[in-house]
Short mmCIF file of C-alpha atoms in Angstrom, two decimals:
data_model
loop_
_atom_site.label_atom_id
_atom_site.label_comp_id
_atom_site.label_asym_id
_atom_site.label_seq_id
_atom_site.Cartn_x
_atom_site.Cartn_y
_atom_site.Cartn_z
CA UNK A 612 0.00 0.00 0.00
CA UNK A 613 1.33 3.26 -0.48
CA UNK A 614 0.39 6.38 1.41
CA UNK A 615 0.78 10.01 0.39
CA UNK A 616 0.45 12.38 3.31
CA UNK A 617 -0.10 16.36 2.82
CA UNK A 618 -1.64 19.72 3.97
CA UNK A 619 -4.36 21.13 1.60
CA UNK A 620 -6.53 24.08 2.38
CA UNK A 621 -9.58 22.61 3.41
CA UNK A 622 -12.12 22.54 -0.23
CA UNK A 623 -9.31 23.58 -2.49
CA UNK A 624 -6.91 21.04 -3.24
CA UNK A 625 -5.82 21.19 -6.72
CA UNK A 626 -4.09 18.43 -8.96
CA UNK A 627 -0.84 20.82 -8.74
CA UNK A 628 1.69 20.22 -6.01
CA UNK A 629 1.97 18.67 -3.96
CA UNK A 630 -0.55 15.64 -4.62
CA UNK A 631 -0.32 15.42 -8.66
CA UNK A 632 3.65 14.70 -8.64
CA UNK A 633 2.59 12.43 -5.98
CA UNK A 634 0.26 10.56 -7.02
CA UNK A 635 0.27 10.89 -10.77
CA UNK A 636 2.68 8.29 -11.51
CA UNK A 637 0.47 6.06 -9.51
CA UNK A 638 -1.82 6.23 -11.99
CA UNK A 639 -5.10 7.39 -10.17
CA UNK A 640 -7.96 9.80 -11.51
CA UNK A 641 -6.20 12.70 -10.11
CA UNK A 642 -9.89 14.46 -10.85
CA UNK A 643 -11.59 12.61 -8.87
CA UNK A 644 -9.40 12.24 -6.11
CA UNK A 645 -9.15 16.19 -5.70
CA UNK A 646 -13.02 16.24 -6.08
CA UNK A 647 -13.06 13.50 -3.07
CA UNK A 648 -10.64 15.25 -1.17
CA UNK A 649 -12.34 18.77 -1.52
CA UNK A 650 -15.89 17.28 -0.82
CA UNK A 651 -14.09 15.84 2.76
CA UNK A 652 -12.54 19.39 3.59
CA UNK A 653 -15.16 21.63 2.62
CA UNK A 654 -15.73 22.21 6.19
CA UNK A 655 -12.19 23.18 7.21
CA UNK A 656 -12.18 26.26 4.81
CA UNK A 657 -9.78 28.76 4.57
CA UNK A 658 -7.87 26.23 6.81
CA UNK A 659 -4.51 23.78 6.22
CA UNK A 660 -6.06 20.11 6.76
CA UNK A 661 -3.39 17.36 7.20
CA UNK A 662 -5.02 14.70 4.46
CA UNK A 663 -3.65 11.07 4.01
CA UNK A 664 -4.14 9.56 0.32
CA UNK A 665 -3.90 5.26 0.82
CA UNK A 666 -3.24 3.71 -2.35
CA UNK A 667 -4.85 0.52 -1.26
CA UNK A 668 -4.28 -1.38 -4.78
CA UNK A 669 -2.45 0.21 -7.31
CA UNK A 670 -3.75 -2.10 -10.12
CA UNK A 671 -7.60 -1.72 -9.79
CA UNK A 672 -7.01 2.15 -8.43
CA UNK A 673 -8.83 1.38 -5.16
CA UNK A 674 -8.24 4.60 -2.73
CA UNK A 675 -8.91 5.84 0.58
CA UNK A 676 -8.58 9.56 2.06
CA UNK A 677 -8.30 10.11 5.56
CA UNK A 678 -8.56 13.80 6.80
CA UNK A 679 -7.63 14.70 10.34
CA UNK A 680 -8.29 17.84 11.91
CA UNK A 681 -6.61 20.92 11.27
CA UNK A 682 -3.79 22.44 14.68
CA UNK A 683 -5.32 23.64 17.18
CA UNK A 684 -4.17 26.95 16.13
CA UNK A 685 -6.14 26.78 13.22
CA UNK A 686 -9.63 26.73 14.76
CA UNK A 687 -9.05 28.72 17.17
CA UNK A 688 -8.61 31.49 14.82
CA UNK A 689 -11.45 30.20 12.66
CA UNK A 690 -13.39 30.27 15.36
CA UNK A 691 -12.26 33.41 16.80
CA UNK A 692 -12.45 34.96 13.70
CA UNK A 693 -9.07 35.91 12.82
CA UNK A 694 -6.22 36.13 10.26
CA UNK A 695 -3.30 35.69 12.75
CA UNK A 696 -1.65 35.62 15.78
CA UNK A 697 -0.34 38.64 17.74
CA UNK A 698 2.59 38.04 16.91
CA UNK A 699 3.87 40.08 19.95
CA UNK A 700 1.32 38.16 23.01
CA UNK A 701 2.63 40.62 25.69
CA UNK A 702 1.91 43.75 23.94
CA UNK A 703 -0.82 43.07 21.60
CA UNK A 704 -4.01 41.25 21.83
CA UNK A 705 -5.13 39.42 18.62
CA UNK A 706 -8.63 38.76 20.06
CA UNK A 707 -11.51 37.33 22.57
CA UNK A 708 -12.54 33.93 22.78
CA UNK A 709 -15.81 32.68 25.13
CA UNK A 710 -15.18 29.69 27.14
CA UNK A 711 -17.68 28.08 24.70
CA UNK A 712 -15.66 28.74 21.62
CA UNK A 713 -12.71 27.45 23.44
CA UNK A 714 -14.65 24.29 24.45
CA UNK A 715 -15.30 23.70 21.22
CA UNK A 716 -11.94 23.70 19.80
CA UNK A 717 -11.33 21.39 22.75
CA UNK A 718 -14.37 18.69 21.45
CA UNK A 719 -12.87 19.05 17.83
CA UNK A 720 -9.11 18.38 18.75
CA UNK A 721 -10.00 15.82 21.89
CA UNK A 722 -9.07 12.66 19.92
CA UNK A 723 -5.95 14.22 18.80
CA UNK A 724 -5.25 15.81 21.88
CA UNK A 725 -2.82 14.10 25.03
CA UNK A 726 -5.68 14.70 27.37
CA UNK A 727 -7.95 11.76 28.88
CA UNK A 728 -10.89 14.63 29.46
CA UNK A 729 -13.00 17.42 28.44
CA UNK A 730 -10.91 19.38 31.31
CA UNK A 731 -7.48 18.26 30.07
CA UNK A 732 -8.61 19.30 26.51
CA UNK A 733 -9.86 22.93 27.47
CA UNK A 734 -6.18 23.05 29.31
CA UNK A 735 -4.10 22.69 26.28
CA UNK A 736 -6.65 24.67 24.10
CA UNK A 737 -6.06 27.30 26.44
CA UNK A 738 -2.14 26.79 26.20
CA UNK A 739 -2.62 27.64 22.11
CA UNK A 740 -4.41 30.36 22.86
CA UNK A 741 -1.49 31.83 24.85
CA UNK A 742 0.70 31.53 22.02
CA UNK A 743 -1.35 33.49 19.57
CA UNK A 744 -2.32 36.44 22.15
CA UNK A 745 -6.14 35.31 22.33
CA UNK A 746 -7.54 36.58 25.35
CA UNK A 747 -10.48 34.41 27.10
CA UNK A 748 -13.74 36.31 28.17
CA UNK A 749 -11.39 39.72 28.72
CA UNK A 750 -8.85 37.66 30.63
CA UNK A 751 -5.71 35.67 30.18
CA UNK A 752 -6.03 32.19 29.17
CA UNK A 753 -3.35 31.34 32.39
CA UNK A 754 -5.62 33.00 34.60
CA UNK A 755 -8.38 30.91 33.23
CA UNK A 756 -5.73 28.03 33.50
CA UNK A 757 -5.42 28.80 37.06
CA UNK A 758 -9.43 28.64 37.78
CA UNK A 759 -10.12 25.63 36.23
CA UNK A 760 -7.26 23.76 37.91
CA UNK A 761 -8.57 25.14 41.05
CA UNK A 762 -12.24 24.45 40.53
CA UNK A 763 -13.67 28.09 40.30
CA UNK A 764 -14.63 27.21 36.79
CA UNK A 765 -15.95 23.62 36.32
CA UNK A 766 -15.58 21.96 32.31
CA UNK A 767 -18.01 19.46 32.47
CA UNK A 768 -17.12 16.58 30.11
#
């Protein structure tokens, strides 16, 4: 079996780089293995989705295409609704997340994630969050941090 692994922007992979070198000499509809791989990413628009192309048997050009979920970093500024990061997280503030938004994130990255919970999950989403200068509800996602782990804001799984 052979496997070709790349990032696409969710709905608009083409047959250029980096799947057609790939898989052209393997002899596939490159056509319809875009359209297939578009149709699974639609939903991750305007986002890189890690996508994994198995060549299950080269002769009768049986495929499979397995799409994870896009970094963490990714949704978060989907779902924050923003370009970038701060670039600069202790002078400038990209923008404001709800707890809800950041659950979410959490719930889409959870099997992906180290965490065993919901809790765990919210944690590290927080962590990202950090790193791009997103603020949480007005505050800082470590003083969130700091509630949860002390129970003045429950997660819920």
């Amino acid at each position: 079996m052979v496997a070709v692994k790349t990032m696409v922007e969710g709905g608009k992979a083409t047959t250029g780089p980096p799947l057609g070198p790939a898989l052209g000499p393997l002899g596939l509809n490159l056509g319809q293995v875009v359209k297939d791989i578009n149709e699974k990413t639609k939903s991750f628009a305007g986002m890189q989705v890690p996508v994994t192309v198995n060549v299950i048997d080269p002769a009768t050009k049986k495929y499979e295409i397995i799409v994870g979920v896009p970094p963490t970093s990714a949704l978060l500024k989907k779902e924050v609704g923003i370009e970038k990061g701060s670039g600069n997280v202790k002078e400038k503030i990209a923008g404001n997340a709800t707890l809800e938004q950041i659950k979410n994130v959490a719930k889409a990255k959870k099997p992906s994630l180290l965490s065993y919970n919901m809790k765990g999950a919210v944690l590290e989403v927080l962590g990202t969050a950090v790193s791009l200068g997103i603020t949480v509800e007005g505050q800082s996602p470590k003083e969130i941090q700091k509630k949860i782990k002390n129970g003045e804001i429950e997660i819920g799984e």
